Amino acid sequence: MRTLLIVNPKATSTNKHVRKNITTALEGALDVKVKQTKARNHAQSLAQQAVHDGYDVVAVLGGDGTVNEVINGLLSQPNRSAYEVPILGIIPGGHANVLAHALALPSDSKKAAKAFIDHMQSQSIRTIGLGKAGDRWFALHAGLGIDAEVVAAVEDMRKRGFPTTPGSYMAGLVKSWIATDRWNGPMTMTGVSHDDQHVSIDKLVFAIVQNTTPWTMLGEIALQASTQARFEQGLDVVSLESLSAQTMMRIAGTLLTGRGIGDLPESTVLTNLATVTMTSDRPVPLQIDGDLIKPVTSITFASVPDAIRVFTPVDNP
């Protein structure tokens, strides 16, 4: 199968030596061409061109942000089925690598490269559903409010030379919590389930729209918002109407014991939604698959079943 490998040379959990070993291994086993990204959104352009050039497979050596760009490139043309675009391969090279964890892929890049070769040779392929936020695809989640503010804080620290670590996320969380309006929730969420049930909640300060679990990773610890989200179902939404100190302490305790934010009594969980729309009386920060997007006052999220094919372990549900 004709394969394009898109490599992010700035992937945080790899180095030049590791990337060279991985590309050499793939070139020895597969019909593969390697291209490196040069700037933000370049991976999306490379993936879009790969569709035009008729590649069978597009693999990514990078983090969740690079994978998101590739997905958006593969699916940039409207109304294309999963069988009309290249199959996606994932070799995690970022900090969190949440999608690799969700698909039961190795977190170690070298082991994941070997697994990718094995999955290609055995044709171990899974078709998964994705989410859309406006016209942007996402595999994992979108966050509104403090979730996106934390992403912004970590990105600011990274630009100032600080490494991206679990500690930087905790520092970003504290900074964002102090700065945010914890009580006067501006958001209203309205959703429609796959069985045509209509739901609505308002005065929200925080919301996560999930396509699968986990929500994110803290080192090797999987952190959950909704524990029920699955690629094969609609979208789940976990929301809060306030972020008091007591609530934040309960969130921390809940996450570190393997439960989800949605298990807290003060949270509201909506599951298996076909669409969900957020409106706000003021701009709200938004992140999609860990990438910061400009603040929004209105956005619609949609569940798209069977959107893309991915090489995964054969026993992955």
C-alpha positions as CSV (number, residue, x, y, z in Angstrom):
1,M,0.0,0.0,0.0
2,R,1.4,3.4,-1.0
3,T,2.0,5.3,2.2
4,L,2.9,8.9,3.1
5,L,4.5,9.4,6.5
6,I,4.1,12.9,7.8
7,V,6.7,13.7,10.5
8,N,6.5,16.6,12.9
9,P,10.2,17.4,13.7
10,K,9.2,19.3,16.8
11,A,7.2,16.5,18.3
12,T,7.9,16.8,22.0
13,S,8.6,13.1,23.0
14,T,10.9,12.3,20.1
15,N,14.3,13.5,19.0
16,K,16.2,13.4,15.7
17,H,17.8,10.1,16.3
18,V,14.4,8.4,17.2
19,R,12.7,9.9,14.2
20,K,15.5,8.7,11.9
21,N,15.3,5.2,13.3
22,I,11.5,5.1,12.8
23,T,11.6,6.4,9.3
24,T,14.3,4.0,8.4
25,A,12.3,1.0,9.8
26,L,9.2,2.1,7.9
27,E,11.1,2.6,4.6
28,G,12.6,-0.9,5.0
29,A,9.2,-2.6,5.5
30,L,6.7,-0.5,3.5
31,D,6.3,1.5,0.3
32,V,6.6,4.9,2.1
33,K,7.5,8.5,1.3
34,V,8.4,10.8,4.2
35,K,7.6,14.5,4.4
36,Q,8.3,16.8,7.4
37,T,6.0,19.6,8.6
38,K,7.5,23.1,8.4
39,A,4.8,25.2,10.2
40,R,1.4,25.1,11.9
41,N,-1.3,23.6,9.6
42,H,1.4,22.2,7.1
43,A,0.4,18.7,8.1
44,Q,-3.2,19.5,7.0
45,S,-1.9,20.6,3.6
46,L,0.3,17.6,3.2
47,A,-2.7,15.2,4.0
48,Q,-5.0,17.1,1.6
49,Q,-2.4,16.7,-1.2
50,A,-2.0,13.0,-0.3
51,V,-5.7,12.5,-1.0
52,H,-5.3,14.2,-4.4
53,D,-2.2,12.1,-5.2
54,G,-4.0,8.8,-4.5
55,Y,-2.1,7.5,-1.4
56,D,-3.6,4.5,0.3
57,V,-2.3,5.3,3.7
58,V,-1.3,8.5,5.5
59,A,0.7,7.9,8.8
60,V,1.6,10.6,11.3
61,L,4.6,10.7,13.6
62,G,3.6,13.5,16.0
63,G,1.2,14.5,18.7
64,D,-2.5,14.9,18.9
65,G,-2.4,18.3,17.3
66,T,-0.5,17.0,14.3
67,V,-2.9,14.1,14.0
68,N,-5.9,16.5,14.1
69,E,-4.4,18.5,11.3
70,V,-4.0,15.3,9.2
71,I,-7.6,14.3,9.8
72,N,-8.8,17.7,8.7
73,G,-6.6,17.4,5.6
74,L,-7.9,13.9,4.7
75,L,-11.5,15.0,5.2
76,S,-11.3,18.4,3.7
77,Q,-13.5,17.6,0.7
78,P,-17.2,17.4,1.8
79,N,-19.3,14.2,1.6
80,R,-16.4,11.8,1.2
81,S,-16.8,8.4,2.9
82,A,-14.1,6.8,5.0
83,Y,-13.4,4.5,2.1
84,E,-12.7,7.4,-0.3
85,V,-9.7,8.7,1.7
86,P,-6.4,7.2,2.8
87,I,-6.4,5.0,6.0
88,L,-4.9,6.8,8.9
89,G,-1.8,5.5,10.8
90,I,-0.7,6.9,14.1
91,I,2.8,6.8,15.6
92,P,2.6,9.0,18.8
93,G,5.3,11.5,19.3
94,G,3.7,14.3,21.3
95,H,3.3,15.0,25.0
96,A,-0.1,13.5,25.9
97,N,-0.9,11.2,22.9
98,V,-4.5,10.8,24.0
99,L,-5.7,9.4,20.7
100,A,-3.1,6.7,20.7
101,H,-4.2,5.7,24.2
102,A,-7.9,5.7,23.1
103,L,-7.1,3.4,20.2
104,A,-4.9,1.1,22.4
105,L,-1.8,1.9,20.5
106,P,1.7,1.9,22.2
107,S,2.7,5.2,23.7
108,D,6.3,4.6,22.9
109,S,7.1,5.8,19.4
110,K,9.4,2.9,18.4
111,K,6.9,0.3,19.6
112,A,4.1,2.1,17.9
113,A,6.0,2.2,14.6
114,K,6.5,-1.6,14.8
115,A,2.8,-2.0,15.7
116,F,1.9,0.2,12.7
117,I,3.9,-2.1,10.3
118,D,2.2,-5.1,11.8
119,H,-1.3,-3.6,11.5
120,M,-0.7,-2.7,7.9
121,Q,0.6,-6.2,7.0
122,S,-2.3,-7.8,8.8
123,Q,-4.8,-5.2,7.6
124,S,-6.0,-4.5,11.1
125,I,-8.3,-1.6,10.5
126,R,-11.1,0.0,12.5
127,T,-13.6,2.6,11.3
128,I,-14.3,5.3,13.9
129,G,-16.7,8.2,14.3
130,L,-15.5,11.7,14.6
131,G,-16.9,15.0,15.8
132,K,-17.1,18.3,13.9
133,A,-16.9,21.8,15.5
134,G,-18.3,24.0,12.9
135,D,-16.3,22.9,9.9
136,R,-13.3,21.5,11.9
137,W,-13.0,17.8,12.6
138,F,-11.9,16.4,15.9
139,A,-11.2,12.9,17.2
140,L,-11.1,13.5,20.9
141,H,-12.8,16.5,22.4
142,A,-13.5,20.2,22.4
143,G,-13.3,22.3,25.5
144,L,-15.1,25.6,26.3
145,G,-14.2,27.9,29.2
146,I,-11.5,27.1,31.6
147,D,-10.4,23.9,29.7
148,A,-9.4,26.1,26.8
149,E,-7.9,28.7,29.1
150,V,-5.6,26.1,30.5
151,V,-4.5,25.2,26.9
152,A,-3.8,28.9,26.3
153,A,-1.8,29.2,29.6
154,V,0.4,26.1,28.7
155,E,0.9,27.4,25.2
156,D,2.1,30.7,26.6
157,M,4.5,28.9,28.9
158,R,5.8,26.9,26.0
159,K,6.5,30.0,24.0
160,R,8.5,31.4,26.9
161,G,10.7,28.4,26.9
162,F,9.1,26.2,29.5
163,P,8.7,22.5,28.7
164,T,5.2,20.9,28.3
165,T,4.9,18.7,31.4
166,P,2.1,17.6,33.8
167,G,3.4,20.3,36.1
168,S,2.9,23.0,33.4
169,Y,-0.7,21.9,33.0
170,M,-1.3,22.1,36.8
171,A,0.3,25.5,36.9
172,G,-1.9,26.6,33.9
173,L,-5.0,25.2,35.7
174,V,-4.3,27.2,38.9
175,K,-3.5,30.4,36.9
176,S,-6.7,30.0,34.8
177,W,-8.9,29.3,37.8
178,I,-7.8,32.4,39.6
179,A,-8.4,34.6,36.5
180,T,-11.7,33.1,35.2
181,D,-15.2,34.1,36.2
182,R,-16.2,31.1,38.3
183,W,-19.8,31.9,38.9
184,N,-21.5,33.9,36.1
185,G,-21.8,31.2,33.4
186,P,-22.4,32.8,30.0
187,M,-23.1,29.5,28.0
188,T,-26.2,27.7,27.0
189,M,-26.0,24.3,25.5
190,T,-28.8,22.7,23.4
191,G,-28.5,19.2,22.0
192,V,-30.4,16.6,20.0
193,S,-29.7,12.9,20.7
194,H,-29.6,10.2,18.1
195,D,-33.1,9.2,19.1
196,D,-34.3,12.8,18.6
197,Q,-34.6,13.8,22.2
198,H,-34.0,17.5,22.8
199,V,-32.0,18.7,25.9
200,S,-30.9,22.1,27.1
201,I,-28.8,23.5,30.0
202,D,-27.8,27.1,30.7
203,K,-25.6,29.3,32.9
204,L,-22.5,27.2,32.2
205,V,-19.0,28.2,33.0
206,F,-17.3,25.1,31.7
207,A,-18.1,22.4,29.1
208,I,-16.3,19.5,27.5
209,V,-17.7,17.9,24.3
210,Q,-16.2,14.4,24.0
211,N,-16.0,11.9,21.1
212,T,-14.3,9.2,23.1
213,T,-12.4,8.5,26.3
214,P,-10.2,9.4,27.9
215,W,-10.6,13.2,28.1
216,T,-6.8,13.7,28.4
217,M,-3.7,12.2,29.9
218,L,-1.6,13.4,32.9
219,G,1.6,11.4,32.3
220,E,0.5,7.8,32.3
221,I,-2.8,8.6,34.1
222,A,-5.9,8.7,32.0
223,L,-8.2,11.6,33.1
224,Q,-11.9,11.2,32.4
225,A,-14.7,13.7,31.9
226,S,-17.5,11.5,30.6
227,T,-16.6,7.8,31.1
228,Q,-19.3,6.8,28.7
229,A,-18.0,8.5,25.5
230,R,-17.2,6.1,22.6
231,F,-16.1,6.4,19.0
232,E,-19.2,4.3,18.0
233,Q,-21.7,6.6,19.7
234,G,-22.7,10.2,19.5
235,L,-21.0,13.1,21.4
236,D,-21.1,13.4,25.2
237,V,-21.1,16.8,27.0
238,V,-19.9,17.3,30.6
239,S,-20.7,20.7,32.0
240,L,-20.5,22.7,35.3
241,E,-22.4,25.8,36.4
242,S,-19.7,27.0,38.8
243,L,-16.1,26.4,39.6
244,S,-15.8,27.0,43.4
245,A,-12.7,26.0,45.3
246,Q,-14.7,23.1,46.8
247,T,-15.7,21.9,43.3
248,M,-12.2,22.1,42.0
249,M,-10.9,20.0,44.9
250,R,-13.6,17.4,44.2
251,I,-12.6,17.4,40.5
252,A,-9.0,16.8,41.4
253,G,-9.8,13.9,43.7
254,T,-12.2,12.4,41.2
255,L,-9.8,12.5,38.3
256,L,-6.9,11.0,40.3
257,T,-9.1,8.0,41.4
258,G,-10.0,7.1,37.8
259,R,-13.5,8.4,37.9
260,G,-14.9,11.2,35.6
261,I,-15.9,14.8,36.2
262,G,-19.3,13.7,35.0
263,D,-19.6,11.5,38.2
264,L,-19.7,14.6,40.4
265,P,-23.2,15.6,41.7
266,E,-22.7,19.2,40.6
267,S,-22.0,18.2,36.9
268,T,-24.4,17.7,34.1
269,V,-23.8,14.9,31.6
270,L,-25.5,14.6,28.2
271,T,-24.7,11.5,26.3
272,N,-25.0,10.1,22.7
273,L,-25.8,13.5,21.1
274,A,-26.1,13.8,17.3
275,T,-25.6,17.6,17.6
276,V,-25.1,20.1,20.3
277,T,-25.0,23.9,20.0
278,M,-23.3,26.4,22.4
279,T,-24.4,30.0,22.5
280,S,-22.9,32.6,24.8
281,D,-23.6,36.3,25.7
282,R,-19.8,36.9,25.5
283,P,-16.9,35.2,23.7
284,V,-15.8,32.0,25.3
285,P,-12.4,30.4,24.8
286,L,-12.4,27.2,22.7
287,Q,-9.9,24.4,22.2
288,I,-10.2,21.5,19.8
289,D,-8.1,18.3,20.3
290,G,-5.8,20.4,22.4
291,D,-5.3,23.2,19.9
292,L,-6.5,26.7,20.9
293,I,-9.1,28.2,18.6
294,K,-10.3,31.8,18.7
295,P,-13.1,32.6,21.2
296,V,-16.7,32.0,20.0
297,T,-20.2,33.2,20.9
298,S,-21.9,30.4,19.0
299,I,-20.8,27.0,17.6
300,T,-22.4,23.7,16.7
301,F,-20.8,20.4,17.3
302,A,-22.0,17.3,15.3
303,S,-21.3,13.6,15.6
304,V,-20.3,11.9,12.3
305,P,-20.4,8.1,12.5
306,D,-17.9,5.9,10.5
307,A,-15.9,9.0,9.4
308,I,-12.4,7.6,9.0
309,R,-10.4,4.3,9.0
310,V,-7.5,3.8,11.3
311,F,-4.9,1.1,11.8
312,T,-5.4,-0.3,15.3
313,P,-5.0,-3.6,17.2
314,V,-7.5,-6.2,15.9
315,D,-9.1,-6.7,19.3
316,N,-9.6,-2.9,19.9
317,P,-13.4,-2.5,20.4
